[in-house]
Every structure is written in C-alpha cells, then in structure tokens.
Amino acid sequence: TDAVEFEASRTDLGNPTGFIKVVYHTDNTVGYSDYTNGFIFNAGGQTVSVPGLSGRGALLLSLLLGGTSVFLYRRRFRGFYNLLAILIVITALSTVAWAATITLDGQTVDWAGINPSITDTAGDSSNNDPNEDILYGYMTSDGSNFYFRIDFANITR
C-alpha cells in the first residue's frame, strides 16, 4: 500500500476528549493539491484495536500449551479433576491477546481491523498527480497519541 503514517500526541493537541473534525490534505510545491471531506472523530471514544494471534501463531500457542499440559500431567498431575484444571488454564491462556499500538513504519498490518475514517474519490487531484491523490484516510488513538494514515493512489519513488 502506498501509505503515509504519522502521529500527534494528545498533550500537543490540548488533550481533546470530545469530537474533533479532521480533514486530510496534500499539496506539492507547484500548488496542486487534493483534500478529503471533513470527518468527525470521537477523541475520547476510539482506541487502537487489540489484535489477536495469526493462524500460525495460534497453532504454535496451541501446540506449546498442549505439550506443556501433557508434560505436567505425566510428571505430577494425575486424575480427571487435575487434568480438567490444566485444560481450563490452557483455554484461558489461549484467549489472551497481546496489546499493541500503531508503529510508524510504513507497514499497514498494524491497522488491520481499523476501517477508513474517510474515502476520497480516485483521480480527483487537481492535476491527476497520483503522488497527491488521496484514496483513504484512517485515524485511531490510544491513551497517548492520535494516529493517522493516508493511502494514496500510487506514490512514485
């Protein structure tokens, strides 16, 4: 994805807690530009989603926890109720997700599950320059920062 990511700290923006209006805008040195319609973002309500494990990660975790339970069962835990307790603990541990935030690295995988805040018409930049033709704008937040992502039609390098 041709995307640009950036962040702004909540304190730098005056710690907004209500609704804020956001517009994405691009401009190059010769005066051509593209901009989106404004959208409303709930500064106090939306936070970065908590991702789960990938399919491969879930399989690895299941094998690890299953192997651990077999090991514990063979070593010291005997009986139906002890085995049931081990399985309950394994089930509880397998539902734990790791908390993450947006990493400003140009990769969009950490935005999975976050829908675009705004969609812009393709080909509507003032000179049809794909370097400034916004397609989507994303926004989310955590306790410290607001995170922004703009997807472009095609950024030439």
mmCIF file with all atom_site columns, C-alpha atoms in Angstrom:
data_model
loop_
_atom_site.group_PDB
_atom_site.id
_atom_site.type_symbol
_atom_site.label_atom_id
_atom_site.label_alt_id
_atom_site.label_comp_id
_atom_site.label_asym_id
_atom_site.label_entity_id
_atom_site.label_seq_id
_atom_site.pdbx_PDB_ins_code
_atom_site.Cartn_x
_atom_site.Cartn_y
_atom_site.Cartn_z
_atom_site.occupancy
_atom_site.B_iso_or_equiv
_atom_site.pdbx_formal_charge
_atom_site.auth_seq_id
_atom_site.auth_comp_id
_atom_site.auth_asym_id
_atom_site.auth_atom_id
_atom_site.pdbx_PDB_model_num
ATOM 1   C CA . THR A 1 1   ? 0.000   0.000   0.000   1.00 0.00 ? 1   THR A CA 1
ATOM 2   C CA . ASP A 1 2   ? 1.219   3.490   -0.776  1.00 0.00 ? 2   ASP A CA 1
ATOM 3   C CA . ALA A 1 3   ? 0.603   4.883   2.679   1.00 0.00 ? 3   ALA A CA 1
ATOM 4   C CA . VAL A 1 4   ? 1.921   7.646   4.879   1.00 0.00 ? 4   VAL A CA 1
ATOM 5   C CA . GLU A 1 5   ? 1.603   7.302   8.653   1.00 0.00 ? 5   GLU A CA 1
ATOM 6   C CA . PHE A 1 6   ? 2.031   9.962   11.307  1.00 0.00 ? 6   PHE A CA 1
ATOM 7   C CA . GLU A 1 7   ? 1.075   10.659  14.901  1.00 0.00 ? 7   GLU A CA 1
ATOM 8   C CA . ALA A 1 8   ? 0.296   13.569  17.172  1.00 0.00 ? 8   ALA A CA 1
ATOM 9   C CA . SER A 1 9   ? 0.456   13.392  20.949  1.00 0.00 ? 9   SER A CA 1
ATOM 10  C CA . ARG A 1 10  ? -2.730  14.099  22.853  1.00 0.00 ? 10  ARG A CA 1
ATOM 11  C CA . THR A 1 11  ? -0.950  16.690  25.004  1.00 0.00 ? 11  THR A CA 1
ATOM 12  C CA . ASP A 1 12  ? 0.292   18.602  21.932  1.00 0.00 ? 12  ASP A CA 1
ATOM 13  C CA . LEU A 1 13  ? -3.320  18.837  20.758  1.00 0.00 ? 13  LEU A CA 1
ATOM 14  C CA . GLY A 1 14  ? -4.638  20.041  24.124  1.00 0.00 ? 14  GLY A CA 1
ATOM 15  C CA . ASN A 1 15  ? -5.930  16.637  25.333  1.00 0.00 ? 15  ASN A CA 1
ATOM 16  C CA . PRO A 1 16  ? -9.225  16.685  23.421  1.00 0.00 ? 16  PRO A CA 1
ATOM 17  C CA . THR A 1 17  ? -11.872 14.366  24.843  1.00 0.00 ? 17  THR A CA 1
ATOM 18  C CA . GLY A 1 18  ? -14.880 15.177  22.668  1.00 0.00 ? 18  GLY A CA 1
ATOM 19  C CA . PHE A 1 19  ? -15.474 15.158  18.943  1.00 0.00 ? 19  PHE A CA 1
ATOM 20  C CA . ILE A 1 20  ? -12.912 16.691  16.596  1.00 0.00 ? 20  ILE A CA 1
ATOM 21  C CA . LYS A 1 21  ? -13.173 17.429  12.875  1.00 0.00 ? 21  LYS A CA 1
ATOM 22  C CA . VAL A 1 22  ? -10.363 16.142  10.666  1.00 0.00 ? 22  VAL A CA 1
ATOM 23  C CA . VAL A 1 23  ? -9.504  16.849  7.014   1.00 0.00 ? 23  VAL A CA 1
ATOM 24  C CA . TYR A 1 24  ? -6.678  15.224  5.065   1.00 0.00 ? 24  TYR A CA 1
ATOM 25  C CA . HIS A 1 25  ? -4.889  17.498  2.589   1.00 0.00 ? 25  HIS A CA 1
ATOM 26  C CA . THR A 1 26  ? -1.904  17.117  0.259   1.00 0.00 ? 26  THR A CA 1
ATOM 27  C CA . ASP A 1 27  ? -0.055  19.820  -1.590  1.00 0.00 ? 27  ASP A CA 1
ATOM 28  C CA . ASN A 1 28  ? 3.089   19.922  -3.677  1.00 0.00 ? 28  ASN A CA 1
ATOM 29  C CA . THR A 1 29  ? 5.418   22.809  -4.392  1.00 0.00 ? 29  THR A CA 1
ATOM 30  C CA . VAL A 1 30  ? 3.655   23.908  -7.591  1.00 0.00 ? 30  VAL A CA 1
ATOM 31  C CA . GLY A 1 31  ? 0.291   24.388  -5.939  1.00 0.00 ? 31  GLY A CA 1
ATOM 32  C CA . TYR A 1 32  ? -1.584  21.270  -6.988  1.00 0.00 ? 32  TYR A CA 1
ATOM 33  C CA . SER A 1 33  ? -3.479  19.520  -4.245  1.00 0.00 ? 33  SER A CA 1
ATOM 34  C CA . ASP A 1 34  ? -6.075  17.040  -3.093  1.00 0.00 ? 34  ASP A CA 1
ATOM 35  C CA . TYR A 1 35  ? -8.130  17.056  0.066   1.00 0.00 ? 35  TYR A CA 1
ATOM 36  C CA . THR A 1 36  ? -10.858 14.967  1.635   1.00 0.00 ? 36  THR A CA 1
ATOM 37  C CA . ASN A 1 37  ? -14.165 15.992  3.064   1.00 0.00 ? 37  ASN A CA 1
ATOM 38  C CA . GLY A 1 38  ? -14.044 16.579  6.788   1.00 0.00 ? 38  GLY A CA 1
ATOM 39  C CA . PHE A 1 39  ? -14.991 13.763  9.136   1.00 0.00 ? 39  PHE A CA 1
ATOM 40  C CA . ILE A 1 40  ? -15.754 13.644  12.833  1.00 0.00 ? 40  ILE A CA 1
ATOM 41  C CA . PHE A 1 41  ? -13.547 11.611  15.183  1.00 0.00 ? 41  PHE A CA 1
ATOM 42  C CA . ASN A 1 42  ? -14.518 10.812  18.766  1.00 0.00 ? 42  ASN A CA 1
ATOM 43  C CA . ALA A 1 43  ? -11.287 11.718  20.574  1.00 0.00 ? 43  ALA A CA 1
ATOM 44  C CA . GLY A 1 44  ? -12.492 10.166  23.796  1.00 0.00 ? 44  GLY A CA 1
ATOM 45  C CA . GLY A 1 45  ? -14.066 7.009   22.460  1.00 0.00 ? 45  GLY A CA 1
ATOM 46  C CA . GLN A 1 46  ? -11.989 5.235   19.857  1.00 0.00 ? 46  GLN A CA 1
ATOM 47  C CA . THR A 1 47  ? -8.822  3.353   20.701  1.00 0.00 ? 47  THR A CA 1
ATOM 48  C CA . VAL A 1 48  ? -6.444  1.112   18.818  1.00 0.00 ? 48  VAL A CA 1
ATOM 49  C CA . SER A 1 49  ? -7.924  -2.328  18.430  1.00 0.00 ? 49  SER A CA 1
ATOM 50  C CA . VAL A 1 50  ? -6.252  -5.201  20.230  1.00 0.00 ? 50  VAL A CA 1
ATOM 51  C CA . PRO A 1 51  ? -5.066  -7.718  17.658  1.00 0.00 ? 51  PRO A CA 1
ATOM 52  C CA . GLY A 1 52  ? -5.330  -11.458 18.136  1.00 0.00 ? 52  GLY A CA 1
ATOM 53  C CA . LEU A 1 53  ? -2.878  -14.084 17.061  1.00 0.00 ? 53  LEU A CA 1
ATOM 54  C CA . SER A 1 54  ? -2.428  -15.058 13.427  1.00 0.00 ? 54  SER A CA 1
ATOM 55  C CA . GLY A 1 55  ? -3.432  -18.574 12.400  1.00 0.00 ? 55  GLY A CA 1
ATOM 56  C CA . ARG A 1 56  ? 0.180   -19.742 12.568  1.00 0.00 ? 56  ARG A CA 1
ATOM 57  C CA . GLY A 1 57  ? 0.676   -18.063 15.962  1.00 0.00 ? 57  GLY A CA 1
ATOM 58  C CA . ALA A 1 58  ? -2.494  -19.660 17.350  1.00 0.00 ? 58  ALA A CA 1
ATOM 59  C CA . LEU A 1 59  ? -1.348  -23.086 16.136  1.00 0.00 ? 59  LEU A CA 1
ATOM 60  C CA . LEU A 1 60  ? 2.075   -22.601 17.730  1.00 0.00 ? 60  LEU A CA 1
ATOM 61  C CA . LEU A 1 61  ? 0.487   -21.460 21.010  1.00 0.00 ? 61  LEU A CA 1
ATOM 62  C CA . SER A 1 62  ? -1.883  -24.454 20.980  1.00 0.00 ? 62  SER A CA 1
ATOM 63  C CA . LEU A 1 63  ? 0.985   -26.890 20.426  1.00 0.00 ? 63  LEU A CA 1
ATOM 64  C CA . LEU A 1 64  ? 3.062   -25.242 23.145  1.00 0.00 ? 64  LEU A CA 1
ATOM 65  C CA . LEU A 1 65  ? 0.228   -25.267 25.662  1.00 0.00 ? 65  LEU A CA 1
ATOM 66  C CA . GLY A 1 66  ? -0.810  -28.804 24.733  1.00 0.00 ? 66  GLY A CA 1
ATOM 67  C CA . GLY A 1 67  ? 2.751   -30.078 25.108  1.00 0.00 ? 67  GLY A CA 1
ATOM 68  C CA . THR A 1 68  ? 3.056   -28.325 28.458  1.00 0.00 ? 68  THR A CA 1
ATOM 69  C CA . SER A 1 69  ? -0.161  -29.899 29.693  1.00 0.00 ? 69  SER A CA 1
ATOM 70  C CA . VAL A 1 70  ? 0.966   -33.388 28.644  1.00 0.00 ? 70  VAL A CA 1
ATOM 71  C CA . PHE A 1 71  ? 4.306   -32.821 30.388  1.00 0.00 ? 71  PHE A CA 1
ATOM 72  C CA . LEU A 1 72  ? 2.632   -31.627 33.584  1.00 0.00 ? 72  LEU A CA 1
ATOM 73  C CA . TYR A 1 73  ? 0.130   -34.459 33.513  1.00 0.00 ? 73  TYR A CA 1
ATOM 74  C CA . ARG A 1 74  ? 2.884   -37.076 33.193  1.00 0.00 ? 74  ARG A CA 1
ATOM 75  C CA . ARG A 1 75  ? 5.076   -35.509 35.880  1.00 0.00 ? 75  ARG A CA 1
ATOM 76  C CA . ARG A 1 76  ? 2.803   -34.700 38.770  1.00 0.00 ? 76  ARG A CA 1
ATOM 77  C CA . PHE A 1 77  ? -0.831  -34.092 37.929  1.00 0.00 ? 77  PHE A CA 1
ATOM 78  C CA . ARG A 1 78  ? -2.918  -37.273 37.861  1.00 0.00 ? 78  ARG A CA 1
ATOM 79  C CA . GLY A 1 79  ? -6.630  -37.665 37.858  1.00 0.00 ? 79  GLY A CA 1
ATOM 80  C CA . PHE A 1 80  ? -9.586  -36.246 35.975  1.00 0.00 ? 80  PHE A CA 1
ATOM 81  C CA . TYR A 1 81  ? -10.033 -33.065 38.022  1.00 0.00 ? 81  TYR A CA 1
ATOM 82  C CA . ASN A 1 82  ? -6.367  -32.109 37.808  1.00 0.00 ? 82  ASN A CA 1
ATOM 83  C CA . LEU A 1 83  ? -6.441  -32.653 34.049  1.00 0.00 ? 83  LEU A CA 1
ATOM 84  C CA . LEU A 1 84  ? -9.636  -30.574 33.839  1.00 0.00 ? 84  LEU A CA 1
ATOM 85  C CA . ALA A 1 85  ? -7.936  -27.757 35.775  1.00 0.00 ? 85  ALA A CA 1
ATOM 86  C CA . ILE A 1 86  ? -4.980  -27.840 33.376  1.00 0.00 ? 86  ILE A CA 1
ATOM 87  C CA . LEU A 1 87  ? -7.299  -27.677 30.357  1.00 0.00 ? 87  LEU A CA 1
ATOM 88  C CA . ILE A 1 88  ? -9.178  -24.716 31.856  1.00 0.00 ? 88  ILE A CA 1
ATOM 89  C CA . VAL A 1 89  ? -5.912  -22.852 32.407  1.00 0.00 ? 89  VAL A CA 1
ATOM 90  C CA . ILE A 1 90  ? -4.783  -23.655 28.847  1.00 0.00 ? 90  ILE A CA 1
ATOM 91  C CA . THR A 1 91  ? -8.088  -22.427 27.436  1.00 0.00 ? 91  THR A CA 1
ATOM 92  C CA . ALA A 1 92  ? -7.863  -19.216 29.451  1.00 0.00 ? 92  ALA A CA 1
ATOM 93  C CA . LEU A 1 93  ? -4.271  -18.581 28.343  1.00 0.00 ? 93  LEU A CA 1
ATOM 94  C CA . SER A 1 94  ? -5.081  -19.254 24.690  1.00 0.00 ? 94  SER A CA 1
ATOM 95  C CA . THR A 1 95  ? -7.671  -16.454 24.679  1.00 0.00 ? 95  THR A CA 1
ATOM 96  C CA . VAL A 1 96  ? -5.213  -13.806 25.856  1.00 0.00 ? 96  VAL A CA 1
ATOM 97  C CA . ALA A 1 97  ? -4.318  -11.284 23.146  1.00 0.00 ? 97  ALA A CA 1
ATOM 98  C CA . TRP A 1 98  ? -1.293  -9.044  23.139  1.00 0.00 ? 98  TRP A CA 1
ATOM 99  C CA . ALA A 1 99  ? -1.931  -5.318  23.291  1.00 0.00 ? 99  ALA A CA 1
ATOM 100 C CA . ALA A 1 100 ? -0.291  -3.303  20.562  1.00 0.00 ? 100 ALA A CA 1
ATOM 101 C CA . THR A 1 101 ? -0.303  0.175   19.195  1.00 0.00 ? 101 THR A CA 1
ATOM 102 C CA . ILE A 1 102 ? 0.369   1.633   15.784  1.00 0.00 ? 102 ILE A CA 1
ATOM 103 C CA . THR A 1 103 ? 4.014   1.554   14.697  1.00 0.00 ? 103 THR A CA 1
ATOM 104 C CA . LEU A 1 104 ? 5.055   4.290   12.269  1.00 0.00 ? 104 LEU A CA 1
ATOM 105 C CA . ASP A 1 105 ? 6.957   2.050   9.878   1.00 0.00 ? 105 ASP A CA 1
ATOM 106 C CA . GLY A 1 106 ? 5.061   2.363   6.584   1.00 0.00 ? 106 GLY A CA 1
ATOM 107 C CA . GLN A 1 107 ? 3.619   -1.120  7.032   1.00 0.00 ? 107 GLN A CA 1
ATOM 108 C CA . THR A 1 108 ? -0.161  -1.283  7.280   1.00 0.00 ? 108 THR A CA 1
ATOM 109 C CA . VAL A 1 109 ? -0.552  -4.645  9.023   1.00 0.00 ? 109 VAL A CA 1
ATOM 110 C CA . ASP A 1 110 ? -0.965  -2.953  12.425  1.00 0.00 ? 110 ASP A CA 1
ATOM 111 C CA . TRP A 1 111 ? -4.010  -1.107  11.033  1.00 0.00 ? 111 TRP A CA 1
ATOM 112 C CA . ALA A 1 112 ? -5.870  -4.393  10.449  1.00 0.00 ? 112 ALA A CA 1
ATOM 113 C CA . GLY A 1 113 ? -9.429  -4.165  11.717  1.00 0.00 ? 113 GLY A CA 1
ATOM 114 C CA . ILE A 1 114 ? -9.487  -0.357  11.596  1.00 0.00 ? 114 ILE A CA 1
ATOM 115 C CA . ASN A 1 115 ? -11.884 0.897   8.937   1.00 0.00 ? 115 ASN A CA 1
ATOM 116 C CA . PRO A 1 116 ? -11.144 4.018   6.893   1.00 0.00 ? 116 PRO A CA 1
ATOM 117 C CA . SER A 1 117 ? -12.411 7.192   8.528   1.00 0.00 ? 117 SER A CA 1
ATOM 118 C CA . ILE A 1 118 ? -12.852 8.795   5.116   1.00 0.00 ? 118 ILE A CA 1
ATOM 119 C CA . THR A 1 119 ? -12.869 7.595   1.498   1.00 0.00 ? 119 THR A CA 1
ATOM 120 C CA . ASP A 1 120 ? -11.873 10.022  -1.248  1.00 0.00 ? 120 ASP A CA 1
ATOM 121 C CA . THR A 1 121 ? -12.618 9.771   -4.957  1.00 0.00 ? 121 THR A CA 1
ATOM 122 C CA . ALA A 1 122 ? -9.771  8.373   -7.040  1.00 0.00 ? 122 ALA A CA 1
ATOM 123 C CA . GLY A 1 123 ? -8.386  10.678  -9.712  1.00 0.00 ? 123 GLY A CA 1
ATOM 124 C CA . ASP A 1 124 ? -9.636  13.922  -8.158  1.00 0.00 ? 124 ASP A CA 1
ATOM 125 C CA . SER A 1 125 ? -6.312  15.656  -7.520  1.00 0.00 ? 125 SER A CA 1
ATOM 126 C CA . SER A 1 126 ? -6.076  18.997  -9.234  1.00 0.00 ? 126 SER A CA 1
ATOM 127 C CA . ASN A 1 127 ? -3.651  17.709  -11.883 1.00 0.00 ? 127 ASN A CA 1
ATOM 128 C CA . ASN A 1 128 ? -4.258  13.936  -11.700 1.00 0.00 ? 128 ASN A CA 1
ATOM 129 C CA . ASP A 1 129 ? -0.948  13.504  -9.884  1.00 0.00 ? 129 ASP A CA 1
ATOM 130 C CA . PRO A 1 130 ? -1.042  10.085  -8.138  1.00 0.00 ? 130 PRO A CA 1
ATOM 131 C CA . ASN A 1 131 ? 1.516   11.337  -5.617  1.00 0.00 ? 131 ASN A CA 1
ATOM 132 C CA . GLU A 1 132 ? -1.134  13.571  -4.149  1.00 0.00 ? 132 GLU A CA 1
ATOM 133 C CA . ASP A 1 133 ? -4.320  11.637  -4.944  1.00 0.00 ? 133 ASP A CA 1
ATOM 134 C CA . ILE A 1 134 ? -5.740  10.560  -1.578  1.00 0.00 ? 134 ILE A CA 1
ATOM 135 C CA . LEU A 1 135 ? -7.823  7.373   -1.585  1.00 0.00 ? 135 LEU A CA 1
ATOM 136 C CA . TYR A 1 136 ? -8.407  6.662   2.116   1.00 0.00 ? 136 TYR A CA 1
ATOM 137 C CA . GLY A 1 137 ? -7.787  8.348   5.430   1.00 0.00 ? 137 GLY A CA 1
ATOM 138 C CA . TYR A 1 138 ? -7.545  6.401   8.669   1.00 0.00 ? 138 TYR A CA 1
ATOM 139 C CA . MET A 1 139 ? -7.459  7.642   12.239  1.00 0.00 ? 139 MET A CA 1
ATOM 140 C CA . THR A 1 140 ? -7.300  5.956   15.615  1.00 0.00 ? 140 THR A CA 1
ATOM 141 C CA . SER A 1 141 ? -5.887  6.683   19.043  1.00 0.00 ? 141 SER A CA 1
ATOM 142 C CA . ASP A 1 142 ? -4.562  5.254   22.260  1.00 0.00 ? 142 ASP A CA 1
ATOM 143 C CA . GLY A 1 143 ? -4.066  6.842   25.661  1.00 0.00 ? 143 GLY A CA 1
ATOM 144 C CA . SER A 1 144 ? -1.095  8.938   24.488  1.00 0.00 ? 144 SER A CA 1
ATOM 145 C CA . ASN A 1 145 ? -1.397  9.629   20.765  1.00 0.00 ? 145 ASN A CA 1
ATOM 146 C CA . PHE A 1 146 ? -3.607  10.080  17.745  1.00 0.00 ? 146 PHE A CA 1
ATOM 147 C CA . TYR A 1 147 ? -2.502  8.024   14.744  1.00 0.00 ? 147 TYR A CA 1
ATOM 148 C CA . PHE A 1 148 ? -3.170  8.988   11.145  1.00 0.00 ? 148 PHE A CA 1
ATOM 149 C CA . ARG A 1 149 ? -2.702  7.107   7.895   1.00 0.00 ? 149 ARG A CA 1
ATOM 150 C CA . ILE A 1 150 ? -3.299  8.334   4.356   1.00 0.00 ? 150 ILE A CA 1
ATOM 151 C CA . ASP A 1 151 ? -3.417  5.895   1.425   1.00 0.00 ? 151 ASP A CA 1
ATOM 152 C CA . PHE A 1 152 ? -2.515  7.316   -1.968  1.00 0.00 ? 152 PHE A CA 1
ATOM 153 C CA . ALA A 1 153 ? -3.339  6.051   -5.442  1.00 0.00 ? 153 ALA A CA 1
ATOM 154 C CA . ASN A 1 154 ? 0.282   5.449   -6.415  1.00 0.00 ? 154 ASN A CA 1
ATOM 155 C CA . ILE A 1 155 ? 3.345   7.096   -4.947  1.00 0.00 ? 155 ILE A CA 1
ATOM 156 C CA . THR A 1 156 ? 6.225   7.129   -7.415  1.00 0.00 ? 156 THR A CA 1
ATOM 157 C CA . ARG A 1 157 ? 9.651   6.736   -5.943  1.00 0.00 ? 157 ARG A CA 1
#
